[in-house]
Short mmCIF file of C-alpha atoms in Angstrom, two decimals:
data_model
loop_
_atom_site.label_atom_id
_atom_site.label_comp_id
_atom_site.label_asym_id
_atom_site.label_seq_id
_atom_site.Cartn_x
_atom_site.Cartn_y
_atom_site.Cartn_z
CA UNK A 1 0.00 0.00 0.00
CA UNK A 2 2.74 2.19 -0.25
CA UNK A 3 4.10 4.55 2.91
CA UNK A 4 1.83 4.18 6.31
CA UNK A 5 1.81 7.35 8.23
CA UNK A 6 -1.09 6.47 10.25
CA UNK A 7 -2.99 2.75 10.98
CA UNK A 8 -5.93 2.95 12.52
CA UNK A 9 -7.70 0.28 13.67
CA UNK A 10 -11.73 0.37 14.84
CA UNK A 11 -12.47 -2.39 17.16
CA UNK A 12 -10.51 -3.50 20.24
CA UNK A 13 -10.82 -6.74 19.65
CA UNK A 14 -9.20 -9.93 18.96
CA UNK A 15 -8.60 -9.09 15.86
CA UNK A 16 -7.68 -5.94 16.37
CA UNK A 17 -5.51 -6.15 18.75
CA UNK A 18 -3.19 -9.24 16.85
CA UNK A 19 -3.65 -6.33 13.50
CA UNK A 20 -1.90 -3.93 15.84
CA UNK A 21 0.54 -6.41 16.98
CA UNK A 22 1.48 -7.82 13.82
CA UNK A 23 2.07 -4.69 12.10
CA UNK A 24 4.56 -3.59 15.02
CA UNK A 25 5.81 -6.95 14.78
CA UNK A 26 6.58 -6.37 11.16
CA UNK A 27 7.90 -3.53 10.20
CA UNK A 28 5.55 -0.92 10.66
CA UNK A 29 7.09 2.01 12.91
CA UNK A 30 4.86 5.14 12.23
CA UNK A 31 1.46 6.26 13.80
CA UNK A 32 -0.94 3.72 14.93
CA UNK A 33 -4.41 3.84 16.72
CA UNK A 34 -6.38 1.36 18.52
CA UNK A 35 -10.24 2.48 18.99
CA UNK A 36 -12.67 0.51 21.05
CA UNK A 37 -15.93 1.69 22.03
CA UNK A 38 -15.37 0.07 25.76
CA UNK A 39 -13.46 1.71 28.21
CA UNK A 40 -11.60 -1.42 29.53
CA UNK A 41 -8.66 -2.79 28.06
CA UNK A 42 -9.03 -5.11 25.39
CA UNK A 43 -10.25 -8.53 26.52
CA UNK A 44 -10.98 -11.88 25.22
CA UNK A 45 -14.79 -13.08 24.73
CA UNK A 46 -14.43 -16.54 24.42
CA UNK A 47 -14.14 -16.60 28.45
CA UNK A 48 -17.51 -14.78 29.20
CA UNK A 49 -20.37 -17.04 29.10
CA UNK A 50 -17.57 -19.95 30.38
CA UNK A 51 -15.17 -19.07 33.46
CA UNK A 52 -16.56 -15.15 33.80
CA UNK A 53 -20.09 -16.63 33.83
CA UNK A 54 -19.03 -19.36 36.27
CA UNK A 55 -17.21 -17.53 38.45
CA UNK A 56 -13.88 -19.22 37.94
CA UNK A 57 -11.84 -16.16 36.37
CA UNK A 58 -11.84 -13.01 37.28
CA UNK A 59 -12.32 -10.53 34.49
CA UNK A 60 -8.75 -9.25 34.58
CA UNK A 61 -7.77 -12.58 33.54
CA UNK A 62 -9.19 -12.33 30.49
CA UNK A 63 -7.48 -9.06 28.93
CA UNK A 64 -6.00 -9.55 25.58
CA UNK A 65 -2.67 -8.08 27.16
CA UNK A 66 -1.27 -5.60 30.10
CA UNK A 67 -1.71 -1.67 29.29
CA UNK A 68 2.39 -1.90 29.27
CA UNK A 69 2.03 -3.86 26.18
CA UNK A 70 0.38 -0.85 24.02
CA UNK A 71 2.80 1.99 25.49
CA UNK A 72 6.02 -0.69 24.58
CA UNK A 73 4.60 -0.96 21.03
CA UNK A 74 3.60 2.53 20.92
CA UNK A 75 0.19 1.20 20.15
CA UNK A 76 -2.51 4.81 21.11
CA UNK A 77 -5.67 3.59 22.77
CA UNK A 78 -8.49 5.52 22.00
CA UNK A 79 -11.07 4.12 24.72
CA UNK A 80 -14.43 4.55 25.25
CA UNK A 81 -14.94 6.50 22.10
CA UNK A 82 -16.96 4.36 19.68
CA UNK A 83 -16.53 5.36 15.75
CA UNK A 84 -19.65 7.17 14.40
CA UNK A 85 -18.91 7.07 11.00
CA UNK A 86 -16.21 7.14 8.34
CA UNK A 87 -15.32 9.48 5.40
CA UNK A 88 -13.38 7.32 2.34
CA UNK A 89 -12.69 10.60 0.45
CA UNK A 90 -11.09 11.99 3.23
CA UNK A 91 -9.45 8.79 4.86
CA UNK A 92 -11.25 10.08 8.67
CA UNK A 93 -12.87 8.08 11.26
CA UNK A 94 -15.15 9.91 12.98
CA UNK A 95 -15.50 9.17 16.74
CA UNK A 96 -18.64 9.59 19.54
CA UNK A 97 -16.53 12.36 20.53
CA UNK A 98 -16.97 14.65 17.51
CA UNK A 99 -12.84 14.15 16.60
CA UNK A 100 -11.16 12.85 13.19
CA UNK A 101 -8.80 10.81 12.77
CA UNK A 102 -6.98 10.54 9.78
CA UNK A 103 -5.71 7.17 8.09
CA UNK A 104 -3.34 6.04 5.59
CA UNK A 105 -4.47 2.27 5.96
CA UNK A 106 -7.89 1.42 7.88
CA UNK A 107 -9.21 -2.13 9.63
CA UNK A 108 -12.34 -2.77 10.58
CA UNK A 109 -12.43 -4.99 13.21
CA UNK A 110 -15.67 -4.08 15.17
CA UNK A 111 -17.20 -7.62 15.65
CA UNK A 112 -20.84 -8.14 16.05
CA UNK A 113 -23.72 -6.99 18.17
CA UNK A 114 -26.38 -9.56 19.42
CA UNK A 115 -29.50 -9.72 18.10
CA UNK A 116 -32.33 -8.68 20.58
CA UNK A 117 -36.09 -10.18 20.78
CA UNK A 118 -38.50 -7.49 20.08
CA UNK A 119 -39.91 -6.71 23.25
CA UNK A 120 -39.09 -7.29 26.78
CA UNK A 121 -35.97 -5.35 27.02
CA UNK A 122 -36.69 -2.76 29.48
CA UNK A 123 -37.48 -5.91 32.21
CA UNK A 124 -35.49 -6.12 34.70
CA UNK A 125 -33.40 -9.26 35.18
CA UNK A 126 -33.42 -9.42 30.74
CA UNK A 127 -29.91 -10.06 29.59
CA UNK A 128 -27.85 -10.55 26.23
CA UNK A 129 -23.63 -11.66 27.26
CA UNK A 130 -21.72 -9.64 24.55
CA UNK A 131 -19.45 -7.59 26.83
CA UNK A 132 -17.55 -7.66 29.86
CA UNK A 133 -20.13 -5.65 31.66
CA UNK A 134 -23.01 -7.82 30.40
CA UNK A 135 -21.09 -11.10 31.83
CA UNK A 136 -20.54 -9.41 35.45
CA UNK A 137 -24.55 -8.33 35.52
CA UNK A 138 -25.72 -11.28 34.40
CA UNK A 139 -23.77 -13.34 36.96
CA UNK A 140 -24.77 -10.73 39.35
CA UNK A 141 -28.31 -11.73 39.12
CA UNK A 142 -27.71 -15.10 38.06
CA UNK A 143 -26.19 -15.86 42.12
CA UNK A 144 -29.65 -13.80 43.16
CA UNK A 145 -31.71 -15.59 41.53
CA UNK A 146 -33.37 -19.47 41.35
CA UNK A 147 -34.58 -19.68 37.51
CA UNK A 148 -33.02 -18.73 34.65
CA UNK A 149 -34.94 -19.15 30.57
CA UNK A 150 -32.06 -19.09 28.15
CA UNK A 151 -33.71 -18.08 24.58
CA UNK A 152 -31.72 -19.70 21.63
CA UNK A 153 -29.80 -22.94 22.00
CA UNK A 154 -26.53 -21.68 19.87
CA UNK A 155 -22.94 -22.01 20.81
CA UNK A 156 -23.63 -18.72 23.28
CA UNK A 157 -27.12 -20.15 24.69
CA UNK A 158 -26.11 -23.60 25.20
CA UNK A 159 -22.97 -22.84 27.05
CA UNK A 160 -24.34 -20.32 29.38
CA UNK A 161 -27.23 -22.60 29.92
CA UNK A 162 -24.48 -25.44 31.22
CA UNK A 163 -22.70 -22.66 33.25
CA UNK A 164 -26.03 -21.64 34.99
CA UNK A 165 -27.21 -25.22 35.72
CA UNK A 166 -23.96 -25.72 37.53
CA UNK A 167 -24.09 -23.12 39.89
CA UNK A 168 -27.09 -24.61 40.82
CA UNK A 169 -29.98 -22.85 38.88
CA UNK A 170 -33.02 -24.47 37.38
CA UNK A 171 -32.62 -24.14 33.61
CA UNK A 172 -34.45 -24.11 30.97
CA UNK A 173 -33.20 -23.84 26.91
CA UNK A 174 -35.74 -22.74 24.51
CA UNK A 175 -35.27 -22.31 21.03
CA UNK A 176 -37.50 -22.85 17.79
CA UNK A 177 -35.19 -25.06 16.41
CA UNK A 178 -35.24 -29.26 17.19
CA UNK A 179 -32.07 -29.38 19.18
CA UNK A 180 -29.42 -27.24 20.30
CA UNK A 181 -26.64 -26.83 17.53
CA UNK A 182 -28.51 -28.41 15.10
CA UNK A 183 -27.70 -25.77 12.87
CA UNK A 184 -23.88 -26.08 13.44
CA UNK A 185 -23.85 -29.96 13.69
CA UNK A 186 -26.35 -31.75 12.22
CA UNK A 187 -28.44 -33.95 14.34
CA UNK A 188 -26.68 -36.57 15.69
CA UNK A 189 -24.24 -34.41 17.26
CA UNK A 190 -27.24 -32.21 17.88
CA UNK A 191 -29.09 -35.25 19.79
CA UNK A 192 -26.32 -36.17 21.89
CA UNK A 193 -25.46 -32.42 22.76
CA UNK A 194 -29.56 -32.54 24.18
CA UNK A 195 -29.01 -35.46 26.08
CA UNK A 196 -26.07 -34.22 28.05
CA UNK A 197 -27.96 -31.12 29.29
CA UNK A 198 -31.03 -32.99 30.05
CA UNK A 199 -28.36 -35.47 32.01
CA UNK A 200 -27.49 -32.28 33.83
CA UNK A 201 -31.08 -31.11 34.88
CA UNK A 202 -31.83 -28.80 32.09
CA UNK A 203 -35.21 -28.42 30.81
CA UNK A 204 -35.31 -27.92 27.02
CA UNK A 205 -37.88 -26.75 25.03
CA UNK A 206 -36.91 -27.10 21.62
CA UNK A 207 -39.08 -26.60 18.85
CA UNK A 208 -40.41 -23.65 20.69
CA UNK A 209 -40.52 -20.18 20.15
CA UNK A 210 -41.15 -16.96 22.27
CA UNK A 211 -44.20 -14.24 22.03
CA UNK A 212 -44.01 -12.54 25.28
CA UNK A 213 -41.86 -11.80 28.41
CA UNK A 214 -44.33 -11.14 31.90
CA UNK A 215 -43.80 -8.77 34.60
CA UNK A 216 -43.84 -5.66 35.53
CA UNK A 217 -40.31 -3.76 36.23
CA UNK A 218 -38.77 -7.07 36.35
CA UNK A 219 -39.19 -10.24 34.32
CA UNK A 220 -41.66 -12.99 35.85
CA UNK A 221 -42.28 -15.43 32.91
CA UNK A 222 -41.37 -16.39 29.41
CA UNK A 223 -44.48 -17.03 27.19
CA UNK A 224 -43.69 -19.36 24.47
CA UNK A 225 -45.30 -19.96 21.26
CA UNK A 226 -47.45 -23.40 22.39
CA UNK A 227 -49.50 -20.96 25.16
CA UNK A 228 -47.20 -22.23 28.40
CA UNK A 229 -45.40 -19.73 30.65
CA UNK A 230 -42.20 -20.38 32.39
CA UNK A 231 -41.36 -18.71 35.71
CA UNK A 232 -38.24 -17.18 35.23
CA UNK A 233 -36.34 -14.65 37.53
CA UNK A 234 -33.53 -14.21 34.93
CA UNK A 235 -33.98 -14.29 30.54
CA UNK A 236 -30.94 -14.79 28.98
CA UNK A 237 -31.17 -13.69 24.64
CA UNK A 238 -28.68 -15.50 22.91
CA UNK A 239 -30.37 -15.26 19.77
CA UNK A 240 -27.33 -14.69 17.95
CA UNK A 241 -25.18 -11.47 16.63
CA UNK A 242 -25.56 -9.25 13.44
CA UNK A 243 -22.05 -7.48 12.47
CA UNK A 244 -21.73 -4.21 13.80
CA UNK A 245 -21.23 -1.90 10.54
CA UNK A 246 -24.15 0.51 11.49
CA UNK A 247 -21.22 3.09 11.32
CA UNK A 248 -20.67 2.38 8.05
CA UNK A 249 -23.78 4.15 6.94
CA UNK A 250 -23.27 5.62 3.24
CA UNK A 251 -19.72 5.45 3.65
CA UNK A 252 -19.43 3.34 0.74
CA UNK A 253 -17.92 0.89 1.76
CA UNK A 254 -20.00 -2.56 0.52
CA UNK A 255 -21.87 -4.15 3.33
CA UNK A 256 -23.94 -7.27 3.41
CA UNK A 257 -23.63 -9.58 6.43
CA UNK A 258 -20.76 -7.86 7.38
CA UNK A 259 -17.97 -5.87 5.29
CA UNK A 260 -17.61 -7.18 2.66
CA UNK A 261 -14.10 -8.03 1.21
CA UNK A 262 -12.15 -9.91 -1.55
CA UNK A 263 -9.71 -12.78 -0.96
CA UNK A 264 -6.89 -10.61 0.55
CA UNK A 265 -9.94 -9.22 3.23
CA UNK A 266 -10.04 -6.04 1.28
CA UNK A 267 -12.93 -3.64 1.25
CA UNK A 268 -12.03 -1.08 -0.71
CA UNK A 269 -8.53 1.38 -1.25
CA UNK A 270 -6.72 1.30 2.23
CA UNK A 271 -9.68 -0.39 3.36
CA UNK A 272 -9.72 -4.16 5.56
CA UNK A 273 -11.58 -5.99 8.09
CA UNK A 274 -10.73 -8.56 10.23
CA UNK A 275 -12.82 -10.91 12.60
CA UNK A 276 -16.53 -11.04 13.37
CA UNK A 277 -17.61 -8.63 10.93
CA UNK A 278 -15.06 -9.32 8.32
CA UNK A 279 -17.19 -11.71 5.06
CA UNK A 280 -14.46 -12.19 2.78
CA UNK A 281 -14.13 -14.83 -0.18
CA UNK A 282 -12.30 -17.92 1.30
CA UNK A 283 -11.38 -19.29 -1.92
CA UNK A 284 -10.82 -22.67 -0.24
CA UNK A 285 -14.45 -23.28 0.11
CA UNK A 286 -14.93 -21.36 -2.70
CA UNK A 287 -17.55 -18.73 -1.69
CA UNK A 288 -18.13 -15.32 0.62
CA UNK A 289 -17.81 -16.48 4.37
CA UNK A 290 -17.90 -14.97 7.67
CA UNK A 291 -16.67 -16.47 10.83
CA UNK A 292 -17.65 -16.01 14.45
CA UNK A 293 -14.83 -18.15 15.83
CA UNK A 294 -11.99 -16.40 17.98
CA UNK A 295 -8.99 -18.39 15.90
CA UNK A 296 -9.91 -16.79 12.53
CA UNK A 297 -10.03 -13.03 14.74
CA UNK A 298 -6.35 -13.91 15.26
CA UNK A 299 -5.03 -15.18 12.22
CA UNK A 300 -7.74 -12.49 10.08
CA UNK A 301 -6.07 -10.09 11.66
CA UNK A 302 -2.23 -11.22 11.28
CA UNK A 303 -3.27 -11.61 7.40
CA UNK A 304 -4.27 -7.76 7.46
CA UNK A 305 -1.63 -6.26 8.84
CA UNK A 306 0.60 -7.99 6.30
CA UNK A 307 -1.81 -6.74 3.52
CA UNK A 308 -1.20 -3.52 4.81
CA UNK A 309 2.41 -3.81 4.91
CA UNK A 310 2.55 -4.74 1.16
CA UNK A 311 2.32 -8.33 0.87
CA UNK A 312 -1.57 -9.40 0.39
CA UNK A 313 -2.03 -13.00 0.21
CA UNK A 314 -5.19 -14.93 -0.44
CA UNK A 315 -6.58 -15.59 3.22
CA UNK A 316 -7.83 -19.41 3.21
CA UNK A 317 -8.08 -20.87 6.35
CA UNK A 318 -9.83 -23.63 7.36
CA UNK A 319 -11.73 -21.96 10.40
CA UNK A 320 -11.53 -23.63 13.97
CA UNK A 321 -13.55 -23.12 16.95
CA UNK A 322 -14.64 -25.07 20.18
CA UNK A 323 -17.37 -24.91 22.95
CA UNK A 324 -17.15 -26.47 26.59
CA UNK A 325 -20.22 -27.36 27.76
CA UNK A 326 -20.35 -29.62 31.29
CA UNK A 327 -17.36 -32.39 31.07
CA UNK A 328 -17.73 -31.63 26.88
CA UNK A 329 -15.02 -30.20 24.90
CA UNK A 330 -16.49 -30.42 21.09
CA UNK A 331 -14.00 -29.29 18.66
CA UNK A 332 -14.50 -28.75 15.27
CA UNK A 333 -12.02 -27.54 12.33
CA UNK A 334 -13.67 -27.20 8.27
CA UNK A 335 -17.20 -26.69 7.20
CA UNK A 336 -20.54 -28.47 8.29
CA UNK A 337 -22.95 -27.99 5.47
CA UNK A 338 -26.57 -28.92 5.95
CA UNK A 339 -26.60 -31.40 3.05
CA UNK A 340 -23.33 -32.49 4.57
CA UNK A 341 -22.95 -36.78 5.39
CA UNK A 342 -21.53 -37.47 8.65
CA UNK A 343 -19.67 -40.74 9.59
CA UNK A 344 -18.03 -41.27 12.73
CA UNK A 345 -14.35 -42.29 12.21
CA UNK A 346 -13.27 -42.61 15.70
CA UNK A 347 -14.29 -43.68 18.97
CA UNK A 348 -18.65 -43.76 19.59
CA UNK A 349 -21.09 -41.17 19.59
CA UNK A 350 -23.02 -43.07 22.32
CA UNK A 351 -19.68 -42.68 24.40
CA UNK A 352 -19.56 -39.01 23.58
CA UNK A 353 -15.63 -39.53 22.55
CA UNK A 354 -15.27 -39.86 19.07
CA UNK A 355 -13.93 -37.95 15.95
CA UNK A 356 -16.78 -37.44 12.89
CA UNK A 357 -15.97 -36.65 9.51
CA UNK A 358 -18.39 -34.44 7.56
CA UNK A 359 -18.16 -35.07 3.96
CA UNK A 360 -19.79 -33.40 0.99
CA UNK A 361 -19.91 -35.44 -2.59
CA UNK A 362 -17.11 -38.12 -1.03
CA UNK A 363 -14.65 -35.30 0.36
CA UNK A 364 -14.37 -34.28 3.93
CA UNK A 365 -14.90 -30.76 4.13
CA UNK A 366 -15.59 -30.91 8.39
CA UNK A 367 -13.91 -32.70 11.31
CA UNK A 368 -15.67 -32.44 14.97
CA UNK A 369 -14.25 -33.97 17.81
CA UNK A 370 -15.85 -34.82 21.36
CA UNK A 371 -13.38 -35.21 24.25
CA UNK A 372 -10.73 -36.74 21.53
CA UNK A 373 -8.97 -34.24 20.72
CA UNK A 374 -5.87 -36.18 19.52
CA UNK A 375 -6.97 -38.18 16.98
CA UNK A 376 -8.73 -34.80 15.88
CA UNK A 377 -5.60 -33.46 14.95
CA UNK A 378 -4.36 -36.12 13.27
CA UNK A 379 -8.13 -36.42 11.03
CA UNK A 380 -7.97 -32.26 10.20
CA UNK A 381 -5.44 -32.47 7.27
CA UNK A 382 -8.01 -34.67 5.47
CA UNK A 383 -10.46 -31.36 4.80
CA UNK A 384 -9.85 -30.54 0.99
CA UNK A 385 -12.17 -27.83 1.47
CA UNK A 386 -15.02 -27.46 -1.39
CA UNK A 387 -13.70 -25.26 -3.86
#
């Protein structure tokens, strides 16, 4: 891209933080800017509906790095002051606070914001778990409290729902959908991922969808779509995330479910996002993808920086990401297609330790591993990807 004066980077995030890095790392010695709209340092997310939730970390544990880190790689935090808009023509970010910043090379690395049900909100004891301060009130009320309805049995939902069941709540998982991470999985992962919660006292009530939250100043009940109420003291939404590019607004910079970017994650001139709201063309799988995994925030971003450094490369991972759920570590590396065929290669689903390949027309494109994560490794070179 030619001389740098000035990086800056919107979103102090996983991704943003490893673009910062990288470029320091690399070569790049002139101005750089780190904004975040939270006024904490940078932190990891991963941790917040698992040990935050729990009560097994405390939240300093989970920050990205020390504040000595930024001043020793002259990295300039700009905290607390969310970005409000952007001007291409002029190369500015525009901040909450009214200031411009000027930018020779720009990443977008503002991650996602989670979708909300449309009503119910101003309740009392109503949560979503996106942010620090989300994860500290909702375990707040979750050690007040005897009942807890988690809406929307995704990665976020399911995992919360295991963390509140274990310190002791009644649970209960609703979500429209047959099983939990049937989307993700299929069903026979699906199946088995149901029968470990309902080993571990949660209710589910899948297939099931909500049309009303009771109470007055403070939640009571959850009204689902079959007529039946369920006492609740504390909702959780985890009805998933939508990319947070509202600041993008007539920018011009192309958005549709997320920024959208060629194979090198470029938007447009001097232009790149990384992470949650990065959907870039993967030509591995051959198609437009975004990933809401914490290993493709890191490596997104380390492919960035060296875009902005001069050497774009394709970016073609093959994305990776986890949950924990009770005494369940499911990992998965690849793709997991609807239409996909899955054969267990490994081990026995009924043992809940095995290794499943996911394959699409005869080629593995997915690998998923339950409490075996060994022989996962050794299976994840198979993926040739679909492209």
């Amino acid at each position: 891209m030619g001389d740098l004066d000035r990086v800056v980077v919107v979103g102090a995030s996983a991704a943003g933080v490893t673009t910062a890095e990288t470029l320091r790392r690399e070569g790049h010695t002139a101005g750089l800017v780190l904004v975040g709209d939270e006024k904490v340092l940078p932190y990891d997310r991963p941790p917040l509906s698992k040990q935050v939730l729990a009560g097994t970390w405390e939240p300093e544990r989970t920050a990205l790095r020390p504040a000595s880190a930024y001043t020793d790689h002259g990295i300039e935090l700009r905290l607390g002051t969310p970005a409000t808009g952007l001007d291409l023509a002029r190369r500015k970010v525009v901040l909450s606070s009214g200031e411009e910043i000027g930018y020779d090379g720009l990443v977008i690395a503002t991650g996602t914001t989670p979708r909300t049900l449309p009503f119910g909100h101003d309740l009392g004891g109503v949560h979503v778990l996106r942010t620090m301060d989300d994860a500290l009130a909702l375990r707040g009320d979750l050690l007040r409290s005897s009942s807890v309805v988690v809406v929307g049995a995704g990665f976020l939902g399911s995992e919360a729902a295991a963390a509140a069941r274990r310190m002791g709540l009644d649970v209960t998982l609703v979500d429209p959908l047959p099983l939990p991470l049937v989307r993700q999985f299929g069903d026979r992962v699906a199946t088995a991922i149901a029968e470990l919660h309902e080993e571990q006292g949660v209710r589910l009530r899948m297939g099931t969808g909500v049309v009303a939250l009771h109470g007055e100043g403070a939640v009571s009940g959850v009204e689902l779509t079959d007529g039946s109420v369920l006492r609740a003291d504390i909702v959780l939404v985890a009805i998933g995330a939508v990319p947070a590019t509202d600041w993008l607004a007539g920018s011009g910079v192309p958005v549709d479910d997320g920024v959208v970017c060629d194979a090198t994650c470029k938007a447009v001139d001097h232009v790149y996002a990384a992470g949650d709201v990065a959907r870039w063309f993967n030509p591995r799988f051959g198609g437009l993808m975004r990933v809401e995994h914490r290993m493709n925030a890191t490596e997104q971003g380390m492919a960035v920086a060296r875009a902005l450094l001069g050497a774009p490369t394709q970016f073609a991972p093959t994305p990776y990401f986890w949950t924990d759920q009770f005494d369940a570590k499911i990992q998965a590396h690849g793709v997991f297609p609807a239409e996909a065929e899955m054969v267990v290669a490994h081990g026995s689903l009924a043992d809940r330790k095995f290794v499943a390949h996911y394959l699409v027309d005869g080629r593995v494109v997915g690998v998923l591993g339950w409490n075996m994560a060994r022989q996962l490794l050794q299976d994840r070179h198979l993926i040739t990807g679909l492209a």
